[in-house]
Amino acid sequence: MKELKLFPKHEGIWEGTYRRIDANGKLVDEWKSRLTCVLLPDNKYHQVNEYTWDDGFKECLDFGVCPFNEDGELIFENPRLSGKAWETGRSVVLIWEYKHRPGMILFEQIDLIGNDDHRIRVWKWSEGDVFNGITMIEERKVCGKEGIDPQFWVDLPKNRTNGQASRSDN
């Protein structure tokens, strides 16, 4: 498999803010995030996104264990979405589709800045030939993989909100 240079830098826990902006530039939603990302043996990756809104609503989205193919592309396929991610230059690029919204495609770019402990991300939303806006994300690394509490993985099954409608998908 192709050597991964950027994905290992994303391992650990990241906390930040998501801001959803419509095609006219209006802020339509904002929420806090905590992402847990790990590389696993046998060229696999696991990511869990925990979201919290100011009104107290919470989500915990587990993307499952996803494989890398021989070209170093991360392939994710779960009941909620389908897509892939790959390294290019200094960025990780993703393209995915929500299964419950046929025709909706998201294009994401993730860039590490500073000492690789600060990242900036943007999702570009499209549906057919319509641009639906962006989600801007800014995150700071809280800790590396070694700082993830093993109890997090034990508690994960009871914390998952997968299978429910996700507020972050709108």
mmCIF file of C-alpha atoms in Angstrom:
data_model
loop_
_atom_site.group_PDB
_atom_site.id
_atom_site.type_symbol
_atom_site.label_atom_id
_atom_site.label_comp_id
_atom_site.label_asym_id
_atom_site.label_seq_id
_atom_site.Cartn_x
_atom_site.Cartn_y
_atom_site.Cartn_z
ATOM 1 C CA MET A 1 0.000 0.000 0.000
ATOM 2 C CA LYS A 2 1.074 3.558 -0.684
ATOM 3 C CA GLU A 3 2.747 5.196 2.333
ATOM 4 C CA LEU A 4 0.394 7.532 4.200
ATOM 5 C CA LYS A 5 1.946 10.873 5.150
ATOM 6 C CA LEU A 6 -1.032 12.988 6.254
ATOM 7 C CA PHE A 7 -3.577 10.568 7.738
ATOM 8 C CA PRO A 8 -1.261 9.671 10.675
ATOM 9 C CA LYS A 9 -1.100 13.373 11.613
ATOM 10 C CA HIS A 10 -4.881 13.359 12.086
ATOM 11 C CA GLU A 11 -4.883 10.624 14.737
ATOM 12 C CA GLY A 12 -6.165 11.702 18.117
ATOM 13 C CA ILE A 13 -8.952 13.908 19.432
ATOM 14 C CA TRP A 14 -9.943 17.170 17.741
ATOM 15 C CA GLU A 15 -12.343 19.765 19.156
ATOM 16 C CA GLY A 16 -13.840 22.633 17.229
ATOM 17 C CA THR A 17 -16.803 24.377 15.683
ATOM 18 C CA TYR A 18 -18.854 23.635 12.576
ATOM 19 C CA ARG A 19 -20.584 26.549 10.848
ATOM 20 C CA ARG A 20 -23.145 25.771 8.119
ATOM 21 C CA ILE A 21 -23.528 28.627 5.615
ATOM 22 C CA ASP A 22 -26.134 28.667 2.853
ATOM 23 C CA ALA A 23 -25.434 29.518 -0.797
ATOM 24 C CA ASN A 24 -26.187 33.196 -0.082
ATOM 25 C CA GLY A 25 -23.573 33.399 2.679
ATOM 26 C CA LYS A 26 -26.022 33.306 5.612
ATOM 27 C CA LEU A 27 -25.129 31.358 8.761
ATOM 28 C CA VAL A 28 -27.873 28.738 9.176
ATOM 29 C CA ASP A 29 -26.451 26.471 11.894
ATOM 30 C CA GLU A 30 -23.497 26.143 14.253
ATOM 31 C CA TRP A 31 -22.401 23.364 16.616
ATOM 32 C CA LYS A 32 -19.411 22.171 18.646
ATOM 33 C CA SER A 33 -17.521 19.023 17.731
ATOM 34 C CA ARG A 34 -15.214 16.423 19.217
ATOM 35 C CA LEU A 35 -13.732 13.973 16.704
ATOM 36 C CA THR A 36 -11.817 10.839 17.659
ATOM 37 C CA CYS A 37 -9.641 9.439 14.839
ATOM 38 C CA VAL A 38 -7.360 6.380 14.878
ATOM 39 C CA LEU A 39 -5.405 4.327 12.392
ATOM 40 C CA LEU A 40 -5.747 0.614 13.027
ATOM 41 C CA PRO A 41 -3.663 -2.411 12.016
ATOM 42 C CA ASP A 42 -4.189 -3.876 8.545
ATOM 43 C CA ASN A 43 -4.564 -0.454 6.894
ATOM 44 C CA LYS A 44 -7.826 0.543 8.549
ATOM 45 C CA TYR A 45 -9.214 3.768 10.019
ATOM 46 C CA HIS A 46 -11.905 4.534 12.606
ATOM 47 C CA GLN A 47 -13.537 7.921 13.216
ATOM 48 C CA VAL A 48 -16.264 8.966 15.640
ATOM 49 C CA ASN A 49 -17.811 12.460 15.526
ATOM 50 C CA GLU A 50 -19.563 13.836 18.609
ATOM 51 C CA TYR A 51 -21.613 16.999 18.045
ATOM 52 C CA THR A 52 -23.296 19.330 20.550
ATOM 53 C CA TRP A 53 -25.629 22.249 19.815
ATOM 54 C CA ASP A 54 -26.297 25.180 22.149
ATOM 55 C CA ASP A 55 -29.854 23.889 22.749
ATOM 56 C CA GLY A 56 -28.381 20.706 24.306
ATOM 57 C CA PHE A 57 -29.033 18.402 21.321
ATOM 58 C CA LYS A 58 -26.244 15.824 20.847
ATOM 59 C CA GLU A 59 -25.166 13.346 18.193
ATOM 60 C CA CYS A 60 -22.516 10.645 18.192
ATOM 61 C CA LEU A 61 -21.805 9.419 14.665
ATOM 62 C CA ASP A 62 -19.591 6.354 14.333
ATOM 63 C CA PHE A 63 -18.243 5.964 10.797
ATOM 64 C CA GLY A 64 -17.113 2.414 11.542
ATOM 65 C CA VAL A 65 -13.828 0.761 10.681
ATOM 66 C CA CYS A 66 -12.927 1.713 7.118
ATOM 67 C CA PRO A 67 -10.207 0.209 4.910
ATOM 68 C CA PHE A 68 -7.531 1.910 2.831
ATOM 69 C CA ASN A 69 -7.096 0.490 -0.659
ATOM 70 C CA GLU A 70 -3.693 -0.178 -2.264
ATOM 71 C CA ASP A 71 -3.583 3.400 -3.623
ATOM 72 C CA GLY A 72 -3.878 4.828 -0.092
ATOM 73 C CA GLU A 73 -7.507 5.891 -0.559
ATOM 74 C CA LEU A 74 -9.764 5.565 2.470
ATOM 75 C CA ILE A 75 -13.018 3.893 1.442
ATOM 76 C CA PHE A 76 -16.017 4.466 3.672
ATOM 77 C CA GLU A 77 -19.286 2.688 3.213
ATOM 78 C CA ASN A 78 -21.903 2.632 5.943
ATOM 79 C CA PRO A 79 -25.692 2.922 6.173
ATOM 80 C CA ARG A 80 -25.484 6.753 6.223
ATOM 81 C CA LEU A 81 -22.926 7.588 3.537
ATOM 82 C CA SER A 82 -20.601 6.348 0.832
ATOM 83 C CA GLY A 83 -17.343 7.903 -0.308
ATOM 84 C CA LYS A 84 -13.594 8.051 -0.240
ATOM 85 C CA ALA A 85 -10.732 10.212 1.026
ATOM 86 C CA TRP A 86 -7.157 10.560 -0.138
ATOM 87 C CA GLU A 87 -4.018 12.588 0.438
ATOM 88 C CA THR A 88 -3.015 15.190 -2.119
ATOM 89 C CA GLY A 89 -0.164 17.600 -1.508
ATOM 90 C CA ARG A 90 -0.776 19.098 1.957
ATOM 91 C CA SER A 91 -4.510 18.314 1.997
ATOM 92 C CA VAL A 92 -6.794 15.390 2.624
ATOM 93 C CA VAL A 93 -9.650 15.467 0.123
ATOM 94 C CA LEU A 94 -12.988 13.672 0.516
ATOM 95 C CA ILE A 95 -15.987 13.154 -1.699
ATOM 96 C CA TRP A 96 -19.080 11.526 -0.268
ATOM 97 C CA GLU A 97 -22.805 11.075 -0.753
ATOM 98 C CA TYR A 98 -25.548 10.785 1.834
ATOM 99 C CA LYS A 99 -27.588 7.672 1.080
ATOM 100 C CA HIS A 100 -30.832 9.211 2.340
ATOM 101 C CA ARG A 101 -30.416 12.221 0.010
ATOM 102 C CA PRO A 102 -29.827 10.887 -3.517
ATOM 103 C CA GLY A 103 -28.044 13.423 -5.699
ATOM 104 C CA MET A 104 -26.476 15.230 -2.708
ATOM 105 C CA ILE A 105 -22.677 15.198 -3.047
ATOM 106 C CA LEU A 106 -20.223 16.803 -0.632
ATOM 107 C CA PHE A 107 -16.660 17.790 -1.435
ATOM 108 C CA GLU A 108 -14.353 18.310 1.541
ATOM 109 C CA GLN A 109 -10.805 19.566 1.964
ATOM 110 C CA ILE A 110 -8.881 19.255 5.248
ATOM 111 C CA ASP A 111 -5.667 21.192 5.867
ATOM 112 C CA LEU A 112 -3.322 21.128 8.850
ATOM 113 C CA ILE A 113 -1.870 24.487 9.842
ATOM 114 C CA GLY A 114 0.540 25.684 12.524
ATOM 115 C CA ASN A 115 2.338 22.753 14.117
ATOM 116 C CA ASP A 116 -0.141 20.227 12.679
ATOM 117 C CA ASP A 117 -2.300 20.682 15.793
ATOM 118 C CA HIS A 118 -4.789 23.057 14.174
ATOM 119 C CA ARG A 119 -6.872 22.137 11.158
ATOM 120 C CA ILE A 120 -9.245 23.930 8.868
ATOM 121 C CA ARG A 121 -11.857 22.146 6.809
ATOM 122 C CA VAL A 122 -14.563 23.061 4.355
ATOM 123 C CA TRP A 123 -17.464 21.026 2.962
ATOM 124 C CA LYS A 124 -18.994 22.201 -0.306
ATOM 125 C CA TRP A 125 -22.591 20.976 -0.665
ATOM 126 C CA SER A 126 -24.160 20.251 -4.052
ATOM 127 C CA GLU A 127 -27.377 18.606 -5.179
ATOM 128 C CA GLY A 128 -27.603 17.924 -8.895
ATOM 129 C CA ASP A 129 -26.262 21.120 -10.429
ATOM 130 C CA VAL A 130 -27.279 23.293 -7.449
ATOM 131 C CA PHE A 131 -24.725 24.711 -4.994
ATOM 132 C CA ASN A 132 -26.257 24.504 -1.505
ATOM 133 C CA GLY A 133 -23.562 26.229 0.565
ATOM 134 C CA ILE A 134 -20.599 25.277 2.712
ATOM 135 C CA THR A 135 -19.752 24.044 6.162
ATOM 136 C CA MET A 136 -16.646 25.688 7.642
ATOM 137 C CA ILE A 137 -14.875 23.746 10.376
ATOM 138 C CA GLU A 138 -12.013 24.826 12.616
ATOM 139 C CA GLU A 139 -10.513 22.321 15.054
ATOM 140 C CA ARG A 140 -7.644 22.054 17.525
ATOM 141 C CA LYS A 141 -5.943 18.817 18.477
ATOM 142 C CA VAL A 142 -6.626 17.972 22.122
ATOM 143 C CA CYS A 143 -4.362 14.912 22.214
ATOM 144 C CA GLY A 144 -2.785 12.253 20.054
ATOM 145 C CA LYS A 145 -3.918 8.643 19.782
ATOM 146 C CA GLU A 146 -2.189 7.780 23.061
ATOM 147 C CA GLY A 147 -4.443 10.237 24.930
ATOM 148 C CA ILE A 148 -7.712 8.549 23.947
ATOM 149 C CA ASP A 149 -9.301 7.028 27.041
ATOM 150 C CA PRO A 150 -9.853 3.279 26.409
ATOM 151 C CA GLN A 151 -13.244 3.682 28.131
ATOM 152 C CA PHE A 152 -14.354 5.785 25.121
ATOM 153 C CA TRP A 153 -14.403 2.623 22.950
ATOM 154 C CA VAL A 154 -16.210 0.625 25.665
ATOM 155 C CA ASP A 155 -18.934 3.297 26.005
ATOM 156 C CA LEU A 156 -19.250 3.946 22.260
ATOM 157 C CA PRO A 157 -22.042 1.404 21.518
ATOM 158 C CA LYS A 158 -24.418 3.063 24.001
ATOM 159 C CA ASN A 159 -23.513 6.602 22.835
ATOM 160 C CA ARG A 160 -23.976 6.097 19.074
ATOM 161 C CA THR A 161 -26.859 7.912 17.403
ATOM 162 C CA ASN A 162 -26.282 6.240 14.023
ATOM 163 C CA GLY A 163 -29.527 5.247 12.346
ATOM 164 C CA GLN A 164 -31.423 8.331 13.490
ATOM 165 C CA ALA A 165 -31.920 11.427 11.362
ATOM 166 C CA SER A 166 -28.812 13.553 11.771
ATOM 167 C CA ARG A 167 -29.155 17.278 12.343
ATOM 168 C CA SER A 168 -25.664 17.757 10.878
ATOM 169 C CA ASP A 169 -26.820 16.406 7.478
ATOM 170 C CA ASN A 170 -29.050 19.407 6.788
#
